[in-house]
Short mmCIF file of C-alpha atoms and ligand atoms in Angstrom, two decimals:
data_model
loop_
_atom_site.label_atom_id
_atom_site.label_comp_id
_atom_site.label_asym_id
_atom_site.label_seq_id
_atom_site.Cartn_x
_atom_site.Cartn_y
_atom_site.Cartn_z
CA MET A 1 2.85 15.49 -17.55
CA ASN A 2 6.13 13.89 -18.46
CA ASN A 3 7.05 10.46 -17.14
CA TYR A 4 8.65 11.99 -14.10
CA TYR A 5 8.94 15.23 -12.18
CA ARG A 6 10.20 16.19 -8.76
CA ARG A 7 7.84 18.05 -6.51
CA THR A 8 9.20 21.02 -4.62
CA SER A 9 6.37 21.67 -2.17
CA CYS A 10 4.42 19.72 0.43
CA LEU A 11 1.48 17.70 -0.89
CA ILE A 12 -0.71 18.90 1.97
CA CYS A 13 0.28 22.41 3.09
CA GLY A 14 2.38 23.62 0.17
CA SER A 15 5.42 24.44 2.32
CA LYS A 16 8.83 24.30 0.63
CA ASP A 17 10.54 23.17 3.84
CA LEU A 18 10.89 19.50 3.05
CA TYR A 19 13.44 17.43 4.90
CA GLN A 20 14.94 14.36 3.22
CA PHE A 21 15.63 11.52 5.63
CA LEU A 22 16.37 8.55 3.39
CA ASP A 23 17.66 8.30 -0.15
CA LEU A 24 16.92 4.93 -1.74
CA GLY A 25 18.77 5.83 -4.92
CA LYS A 26 17.51 5.36 -8.46
CA THR A 27 15.12 2.43 -8.61
CA PRO A 28 12.76 0.90 -11.15
CA LEU A 29 9.03 0.99 -10.38
CA ALA A 30 8.27 -1.58 -7.70
CA ASP A 31 5.44 -3.26 -9.59
CA SER A 32 7.06 -3.31 -13.03
CA PHE A 33 7.83 -7.02 -13.23
CA LEU A 34 9.56 -7.95 -16.47
CA SER A 35 8.95 -10.70 -18.99
CA LYS A 36 11.96 -12.62 -20.31
CA LYS A 37 11.86 -10.53 -23.50
CA GLU A 38 11.82 -7.29 -21.55
CA LEU A 39 15.04 -8.23 -19.76
CA ASN A 40 16.94 -7.16 -22.87
CA LYS A 41 15.30 -3.74 -22.96
CA LYS A 42 16.44 -0.72 -21.00
CA GLU A 43 14.55 -0.49 -17.72
CA LEU A 44 13.14 2.81 -16.50
CA TYR A 45 14.78 4.02 -13.30
CA PHE A 46 13.59 6.95 -11.20
CA PRO A 47 15.06 8.66 -8.12
CA LEU A 48 13.42 7.63 -4.86
CA SER A 49 13.77 9.38 -1.53
CA ILE A 50 11.52 10.13 1.40
CA HIS A 51 10.85 13.48 3.03
CA VAL A 52 8.94 15.02 5.89
CA CYS A 53 7.39 18.47 5.75
CA GLU A 54 8.86 20.67 8.46
CA ASN A 55 5.64 22.66 8.64
CA CYS A 56 2.85 20.03 8.82
CA ASN A 57 4.94 16.83 9.33
CA HIS A 58 3.46 15.11 6.30
CA ILE A 59 5.66 12.19 5.20
CA GLN A 60 5.93 12.05 1.42
CA ILE A 61 8.00 11.22 -1.60
CA LEU A 62 8.72 14.04 -4.02
CA ASP A 63 9.49 11.81 -6.97
CA ALA A 64 6.27 11.84 -8.97
CA VAL A 65 5.97 9.29 -11.76
CA HIS A 66 3.19 9.39 -14.36
CA PRO A 67 0.15 7.51 -12.98
CA ARG A 68 -0.14 5.35 -16.09
CA LEU A 69 3.37 4.03 -15.51
CA LEU A 70 2.58 3.36 -11.86
CA PHE A 71 -0.80 1.81 -12.55
CA PRO A 72 -0.56 0.28 -16.01
CA GLU A 73 -3.54 -1.29 -17.73
CA GLU A 74 -2.07 -4.67 -16.84
CA TYR A 75 -1.46 -4.30 -13.12
CA ALA A 76 0.46 -6.74 -10.92
CA LEU A 77 -1.50 -6.31 -7.70
CA PHE A 78 -4.78 -8.10 -7.07
CA SER A 79 -6.46 -7.12 -3.80
CA SER A 80 -7.86 -10.60 -3.20
CA GLY A 81 -4.43 -12.13 -3.76
CA GLY A 82 -2.74 -12.01 -0.36
CA PRO A 83 -3.32 -14.72 2.22
CA SER A 84 -6.29 -13.92 4.48
CA MET A 85 -7.30 -10.93 2.33
CA VAL A 86 -10.69 -12.36 1.33
CA LYS A 87 -11.66 -12.57 4.99
CA HIS A 88 -10.24 -9.12 5.63
CA PHE A 89 -12.57 -7.60 3.02
CA GLU A 90 -15.58 -9.62 4.18
CA ASP A 91 -15.04 -8.33 7.72
CA TYR A 92 -14.55 -4.83 6.38
CA ALA A 93 -17.87 -4.98 4.49
CA LYS A 94 -19.63 -6.29 7.59
CA GLU A 95 -18.24 -3.47 9.71
CA VAL A 96 -19.40 -0.80 7.27
CA HIS A 97 -22.79 -2.48 6.98
CA GLU A 98 -23.34 -2.69 10.72
CA ARG A 99 -22.09 0.77 11.40
CA PHE A 100 -24.19 2.48 8.74
CA GLU A 101 -27.15 0.14 8.75
CA ASN A 102 -29.59 3.04 8.84
CA ILE A 103 -28.07 4.99 6.01
CA LYS A 104 -30.84 5.61 3.46
CA ASN A 105 -28.73 5.90 0.36
CA LYS A 106 -27.40 2.39 -0.28
CA PHE A 107 -25.39 3.39 -3.32
CA VAL A 108 -21.69 2.70 -2.72
CA ILE A 109 -18.83 3.91 -4.90
CA GLU A 110 -15.39 2.45 -4.38
CA ILE A 111 -12.40 4.30 -5.78
CA ALA A 112 -9.66 1.88 -6.85
CA SER A 113 -11.95 -1.11 -6.62
CA ASN A 114 -9.32 -3.45 -8.08
CA ASP A 115 -10.68 -7.01 -8.47
CA GLY A 116 -13.84 -6.28 -6.47
CA ALA A 117 -12.43 -7.69 -3.23
CA LEU A 118 -14.52 -5.30 -1.11
CA LEU A 119 -17.44 -4.60 -3.45
CA VAL A 120 -18.35 -8.28 -3.82
CA PRO A 121 -19.13 -8.67 -0.09
CA MET A 122 -20.73 -5.17 -0.02
CA LYS A 123 -23.07 -6.20 -2.82
CA LYS A 124 -23.95 -9.42 -1.00
CA LEU A 125 -24.96 -7.29 1.99
CA GLY A 126 -27.53 -5.47 -0.13
CA PHE A 127 -25.67 -2.35 -1.30
CA LYS A 128 -25.80 -1.14 -4.88
CA VAL A 129 -22.16 -0.87 -5.85
CA LEU A 130 -20.02 0.83 -8.47
CA GLY A 131 -16.26 0.48 -8.83
CA ILE A 132 -13.82 3.02 -10.26
CA GLU A 133 -10.59 1.40 -11.35
CA PRO A 134 -7.91 2.46 -13.84
CA THR A 135 -6.22 -0.92 -14.30
CA ILE A 136 -7.95 -3.00 -16.95
CA ASN A 137 -7.00 -6.52 -15.90
CA THR A 138 -8.17 -6.14 -12.29
CA ALA A 139 -11.41 -4.42 -13.42
CA LYS A 140 -12.05 -7.37 -15.71
CA VAL A 141 -11.86 -9.75 -12.77
CA ALA A 142 -14.29 -7.54 -10.80
CA ARG A 143 -16.74 -7.53 -13.72
CA SER A 144 -16.55 -11.30 -13.97
CA ARG A 145 -17.68 -11.31 -10.34
CA GLY A 146 -20.75 -9.21 -11.16
CA ILE A 147 -19.45 -5.75 -10.26
CA GLU A 148 -20.05 -2.71 -12.48
CA VAL A 149 -16.76 -0.90 -13.00
CA VAL A 150 -15.84 2.36 -14.72
CA THR A 151 -12.23 2.06 -15.87
CA GLU A 152 -10.84 5.50 -15.20
CA PHE A 153 -8.40 7.32 -12.92
CA PHE A 154 -10.31 9.16 -10.22
CA SER A 155 -9.88 12.93 -10.40
CA GLU A 156 -11.84 16.03 -9.50
CA PRO A 157 -13.12 16.69 -13.06
CA PHE A 158 -14.06 13.01 -13.39
CA SER A 159 -15.92 13.14 -10.05
CA ARG A 160 -18.28 15.78 -11.44
CA LYS A 161 -19.03 13.67 -14.50
CA LEU A 162 -19.55 10.65 -12.29
CA ALA A 163 -21.99 12.46 -9.99
CA SER A 164 -24.09 13.61 -12.94
CA LYS A 165 -24.04 10.30 -14.81
CA TYR A 166 -24.86 8.17 -11.77
CA ARG A 167 -25.87 9.88 -8.56
CA GLN A 168 -24.14 10.80 -5.34
CA ALA A 169 -23.24 7.90 -3.10
CA GLY A 170 -24.25 7.27 0.50
CA ILE A 171 -20.87 5.64 1.09
CA VAL A 172 -17.60 6.26 -0.73
CA LEU A 173 -14.83 3.75 -0.12
CA ALA A 174 -11.17 4.25 -0.97
CA ASN A 175 -8.50 1.89 0.28
CA ASN A 176 -4.82 2.44 -0.31
CA VAL A 177 -5.44 5.06 -2.94
CA LEU A 178 -5.54 8.48 -1.20
CA ALA A 179 -1.93 7.92 -0.19
CA HIS A 180 -1.09 6.94 -3.77
CA THR A 181 -2.31 10.10 -5.46
CA ASP A 182 -0.03 12.99 -6.33
CA ASN A 183 -2.83 15.45 -5.55
CA PRO A 184 -4.60 14.47 -2.32
CA THR A 185 -6.47 17.79 -2.17
CA ALA A 186 -8.08 17.29 -5.57
CA PHE A 187 -8.80 13.69 -4.63
CA VAL A 188 -10.70 14.55 -1.43
CA LYS A 189 -12.53 17.40 -3.18
CA GLY A 190 -13.53 14.83 -5.79
CA VAL A 191 -14.83 12.53 -3.06
CA LYS A 192 -16.88 15.42 -1.67
CA ASN A 193 -18.45 15.87 -5.11
CA ILE A 194 -19.69 12.28 -5.28
CA LEU A 195 -20.83 12.01 -1.66
CA ASP A 196 -24.42 12.91 -0.79
CA SER A 197 -25.02 15.39 2.03
CA ASN A 198 -25.50 12.65 4.64
CA GLY A 199 -22.84 10.37 3.20
CA VAL A 200 -19.71 8.88 4.73
CA PHE A 201 -16.26 8.49 3.29
CA VAL A 202 -14.44 5.39 4.53
CA PHE A 203 -10.80 4.98 3.58
CA GLU A 204 -7.62 3.18 4.53
CA PHE A 205 -3.94 3.84 4.18
CA GLN A 206 -0.65 2.65 5.63
CA TYR A 207 -0.06 4.53 8.84
CA GLY A 208 3.00 6.81 8.78
CA LEU A 209 3.67 6.21 12.48
CA GLU A 210 4.00 2.44 11.91
CA LEU A 211 6.25 3.03 8.90
CA ILE A 212 8.65 5.05 11.02
CA LYS A 213 8.40 3.09 14.27
CA ASN A 214 8.90 -0.30 12.61
CA THR A 215 11.45 0.91 10.03
CA GLU A 216 9.26 -0.36 7.19
CA PHE A 217 11.42 1.40 4.63
CA ASP A 218 10.60 -1.24 2.02
CA ASN A 219 7.09 0.23 1.90
CA ILE A 220 8.60 3.31 0.29
CA TYR A 221 8.19 3.16 -3.47
CA HIS A 222 6.89 5.45 -6.18
CA GLU A 223 3.26 4.34 -5.87
CA HIS A 224 3.20 5.55 -2.27
CA SER A 225 3.21 9.33 -2.51
CA SER A 226 2.13 9.83 1.10
CA PHE A 227 2.35 8.17 4.48
CA PHE A 228 -0.31 9.91 6.51
CA THR A 229 -0.26 10.71 10.17
CA ILE A 230 -3.19 12.38 11.92
CA ARG A 231 -2.21 16.04 11.88
CA PRO A 232 -1.63 16.38 8.12
CA LEU A 233 -4.67 14.20 7.46
CA LYS A 234 -6.93 16.50 9.49
CA LEU A 235 -5.44 19.48 7.72
CA LEU A 236 -6.24 17.91 4.35
CA MET A 237 -9.82 17.13 5.34
CA GLU A 238 -10.41 20.66 6.64
CA LYS A 239 -8.99 22.14 3.47
CA CYS A 240 -11.50 20.14 1.43
CA GLY A 241 -14.60 20.83 3.52
CA MET A 242 -14.60 17.40 5.15
CA ARG A 243 -14.08 16.26 8.72
CA LEU A 244 -12.84 13.05 10.28
CA PHE A 245 -15.12 11.57 12.91
CA ASP A 246 -13.46 8.25 13.68
CA ILE A 247 -10.26 6.31 13.10
CA LYS A 248 -9.48 2.69 13.75
CA PRO A 249 -6.06 1.00 13.58
CA ILE A 250 -5.98 -2.19 11.50
CA ALA A 251 -3.25 -4.74 10.91
CA THR A 252 -2.95 -4.75 7.10
CA GLN A 253 0.18 -3.56 5.26
CA GLY A 254 2.33 -3.50 8.38
CA GLY A 255 -0.13 -1.26 10.25
CA SER A 256 -2.86 0.82 8.62
CA LEU A 257 -5.67 3.14 9.63
CA ARG A 258 -9.32 2.94 8.64
CA CYS A 259 -10.79 6.42 8.71
CA TYR A 260 -14.34 7.70 8.68
CA ALA A 261 -15.13 11.18 7.40
CA THR A 262 -18.14 13.19 6.32
CA HIS A 263 -18.93 16.68 5.05
CA ALA A 264 -17.74 19.38 7.46
CA GLU A 265 -21.30 20.72 7.62
CA ASN A 266 -22.80 17.32 8.53
CA SER A 267 -23.12 17.18 12.32
CA PHE A 268 -24.93 13.84 12.43
CA TYR A 269 -21.77 11.84 13.11
CA LYS A 270 -20.18 12.84 16.40
CA GLU A 271 -16.42 12.82 16.59
CA THR A 272 -14.93 10.05 18.73
CA THR A 273 -11.83 10.59 20.83
CA ALA A 274 -9.73 8.37 18.54
CA SER A 275 -8.00 11.03 16.48
CA ALA A 276 -7.11 13.25 19.46
CA LYS A 277 -5.61 10.25 21.25
CA MET A 278 -3.61 9.22 18.22
CA GLU A 279 -2.36 12.71 17.63
CA LYS A 280 -1.06 12.81 21.19
CA LYS A 281 0.59 9.45 20.71
CA GLU A 282 2.32 10.70 17.59
CA ILE A 283 3.77 13.61 19.54
CA ARG A 284 4.95 11.20 22.24
CA GLU A 285 6.65 9.13 19.53
CA GLY A 286 8.45 12.23 18.27
CA MET A 287 6.70 12.53 14.93
CA ASP A 288 7.12 16.30 15.16
CA LYS A 289 10.91 16.05 15.49
CA LEU A 290 13.39 15.68 12.64
CA LYS A 291 15.60 13.45 14.77
CA THR A 292 12.91 10.74 14.69
CA TYR A 293 13.16 10.67 10.91
CA ASP A 294 16.96 10.78 10.87
CA ASP A 295 17.01 7.79 13.21
CA PHE A 296 14.69 5.92 10.84
CA GLY A 297 17.11 6.57 7.97
CA LYS A 298 20.02 5.24 10.01
CA ARG A 299 18.08 2.12 11.00
CA ALA A 300 17.21 1.44 7.35
CA VAL A 301 20.89 1.46 6.42
CA ALA A 302 21.67 -0.80 9.40
CA ILE A 303 19.02 -3.28 8.17
CA LYS A 304 20.72 -3.38 4.78
CA VAL A 305 24.12 -4.15 6.32
CA ARG A 306 22.79 -6.79 8.70
CA LEU A 307 20.58 -8.50 6.11
CA LEU A 308 23.43 -8.74 3.61
CA ASP A 309 25.63 -10.16 6.32
CA ILE A 310 23.09 -12.89 7.12
CA ILE A 311 22.55 -13.78 3.46
CA LEU A 312 26.24 -13.79 2.50
CA ASN A 313 27.03 -16.05 5.45
CA ILE A 314 24.40 -18.55 4.37
CA LYS A 315 25.68 -18.50 0.79
CA LYS A 316 29.26 -19.02 1.97
CA ARG A 317 28.11 -22.22 3.63
CA GLY A 318 26.34 -23.27 0.42
CA GLY A 319 22.79 -22.70 1.68
CA ARG A 320 19.83 -22.28 -0.67
CA ILE A 321 17.69 -19.16 -0.24
CA VAL A 322 14.31 -18.62 -1.89
CA ALA A 323 12.25 -15.45 -1.47
CA TYR A 324 8.76 -15.91 -0.09
CA GLY A 325 6.51 -13.69 -2.20
CA ALA A 326 7.36 -11.07 -4.80
CA PRO A 327 5.53 -8.01 -3.47
CA ALA A 328 6.20 -4.47 -4.65
CA LYS A 329 7.84 -3.63 -1.35
CA GLY A 330 10.19 -6.58 -1.77
CA ASN A 331 11.64 -4.78 -4.75
CA THR A 332 12.52 -1.71 -2.71
CA LEU A 333 14.31 -3.99 -0.27
CA LEU A 334 16.09 -6.07 -2.92
CA ASN A 335 17.18 -3.05 -4.95
CA PHE A 336 18.29 -1.03 -1.93
CA CYS A 337 20.31 -3.97 -0.59
CA GLY A 338 21.56 -5.17 -3.99
CA ILE A 339 20.18 -8.68 -3.44
CA GLY A 340 19.94 -10.41 -6.82
CA PRO A 341 19.70 -13.87 -8.42
CA LYS A 342 23.18 -14.88 -7.25
CA LEU A 343 21.89 -14.82 -3.69
CA ILE A 344 18.20 -15.66 -4.16
CA GLU A 345 17.28 -18.56 -6.47
CA TYR A 346 13.78 -17.32 -7.17
CA CYS A 347 10.70 -15.77 -5.58
CA ILE A 348 7.70 -18.02 -5.06
CA GLU A 349 4.29 -16.46 -5.68
CA LYS A 350 0.61 -17.25 -5.79
CA THR A 351 -0.34 -14.36 -8.10
CA LYS A 352 -0.47 -15.86 -11.60
CA PHE A 353 0.21 -12.51 -13.22
CA LYS A 354 3.76 -12.58 -11.87
CA PHE A 355 4.61 -16.16 -12.84
CA ASN A 356 7.64 -16.50 -15.12
CA LYS A 357 8.46 -12.83 -14.79
CA PHE A 358 11.50 -11.20 -13.22
CA THR A 359 11.71 -8.71 -10.38
CA PRO A 360 12.37 -5.13 -11.53
CA GLY A 361 15.98 -4.10 -11.15
CA MET A 362 17.41 -7.25 -9.59
CA HIS A 363 15.89 -9.66 -12.15
CA ILE A 364 15.20 -12.53 -9.77
CA PRO A 365 12.86 -15.06 -11.45
CA VAL A 366 9.32 -15.20 -10.05
CA VAL A 367 7.68 -18.61 -10.18
CA SER A 368 4.60 -20.42 -8.93
CA ASP A 369 5.04 -21.82 -5.44
CA ASP A 370 4.34 -25.25 -6.96
CA ILE A 371 8.03 -25.34 -7.86
CA ILE A 372 8.85 -26.33 -4.28
CA LYS A 373 7.24 -29.74 -4.91
CA LYS A 374 9.76 -30.29 -7.70
CA ASP A 375 12.88 -28.59 -6.27
CA GLY A 376 12.31 -29.41 -2.63
CA TYR A 377 12.45 -26.94 0.23
CA PRO A 378 15.26 -24.38 0.37
CA ASP A 379 17.32 -23.99 3.55
CA PHE A 380 15.97 -20.48 4.05
CA TYR A 381 13.01 -18.45 2.93
CA LEU A 382 13.64 -14.72 2.79
CA VAL A 383 10.20 -13.43 3.75
CA LEU A 384 9.42 -10.43 1.56
CA ILE A 385 5.72 -10.49 2.52
CA TRP A 386 6.59 -10.15 6.21
CA ASN A 387 3.20 -8.51 6.81
CA TYR A 388 1.72 -12.01 6.36
CA LEU A 389 4.25 -13.69 8.63
CA ASP A 390 1.66 -15.29 10.92
CA ALA A 391 -0.21 -16.82 7.99
CA ILE A 392 3.04 -18.06 6.42
CA TYR A 393 4.28 -19.49 9.68
CA ALA A 394 1.05 -21.46 10.09
CA ARG A 395 1.01 -22.58 6.46
CA GLU A 396 4.64 -23.79 6.42
CA LYS A 397 4.42 -26.22 9.31
CA GLU A 398 5.97 -29.03 7.34
CA TYR A 399 8.85 -26.87 6.16
CA ARG A 400 9.56 -25.82 9.72
CA LYS A 401 9.37 -29.41 10.97
CA GLY A 402 12.04 -30.33 8.45
CA GLY A 403 14.35 -27.67 9.87
CA GLY A 404 13.52 -24.92 7.36
CA LYS A 405 14.18 -21.37 8.55
CA PHE A 406 12.86 -17.92 7.71
CA ILE A 407 14.89 -14.76 7.29
CA ILE A 408 12.75 -11.82 8.40
CA PRO A 409 14.04 -8.40 7.29
CA ASN A 410 11.85 -6.12 9.46
CA PRO A 411 11.97 -4.43 11.92
CA SER A 412 15.50 -5.80 12.27
CA PRO A 413 16.86 -8.77 10.30
CA ARG A 414 16.62 -12.09 12.11
CA ILE A 415 16.34 -15.82 11.49
CA ILE A 416 13.46 -17.77 12.99
ZN1 ZN B 501 3.28 20.30 4.81
#
């Protein structure tokens, strides 16, 4: 595979009837933060646009970038990094434990185990755990926390090797990775290979309905190949000899789903009414109509115009603006809107890996949030990690008391 290719058929059903509803232009990879030295080198830019399949309604990007470029050995995202994420994963582990307490096979494999955020609490609950993770630096952190990790991209051929080297798992976990793969069918078939006949597959992804409803266009970047809704997801599972038996909405990443699946031939787990209800809701929300997607595209452009207006007005009056967080999605927003270091002084971060780097494309410096002690509070924080707004709002009491304001880009730009 070259660095880049453009798909011409649907990731799920293979149809060629793909409808583009937003073009974000050529953008650098959202997680490719640059060192000072790298600023002088030519950055890699790739086309980025979002499509919906007219046949199965699967929301997807067609711009496929080589996985090693998307998930380099030194990766910028640490699962435990975001505020409240440690608790999120502890609760997640507890839920899986309680729900499948009687499962005999306690061997758990997590695909894309990152820094062990979920496997650490799973292990504490008595499971035998194994992580699969292609990025070296996050795997190293997981190992330092006592987790065995195989550093490899998950694929169907690899799944067969894995099943013979270890054994099949009673539980396979995969969070925010099915939607990142450029071959979901091979991925789920691979999961089937490593799952024992009574096993369950538990996975999460950003929910396509929330993306569209809340105009979360900044969540569109090359790592996110798919934004699943129920109908295409069911289709995918059926195609791979699996079946969904429950789905639960969760709050992470601007609205996600936690799904439970098993082998199609395993009748032990009865299907709840969740997926049928959600499918109906999707129809009510117009997810089967192209107009819904067109409207999303128009709203995204309106956000750009309004946000720039707010920021330029503040700058005209001499206000200082600092970005809160430097997440991957922030880079879609900044690049799409053309918001650079003339408007934003810097992004404050807690993830060490990003310190003293620059955002891809716009080249805004990323610094430790300790800098605020030295520089003092800005007049405005542009909240790029708006999915953590509640946590930020609570944490920044003092800033707010002093008259500090937040600019929130989604679902429509506003100052609070
Ligand atoms: Zn399709």
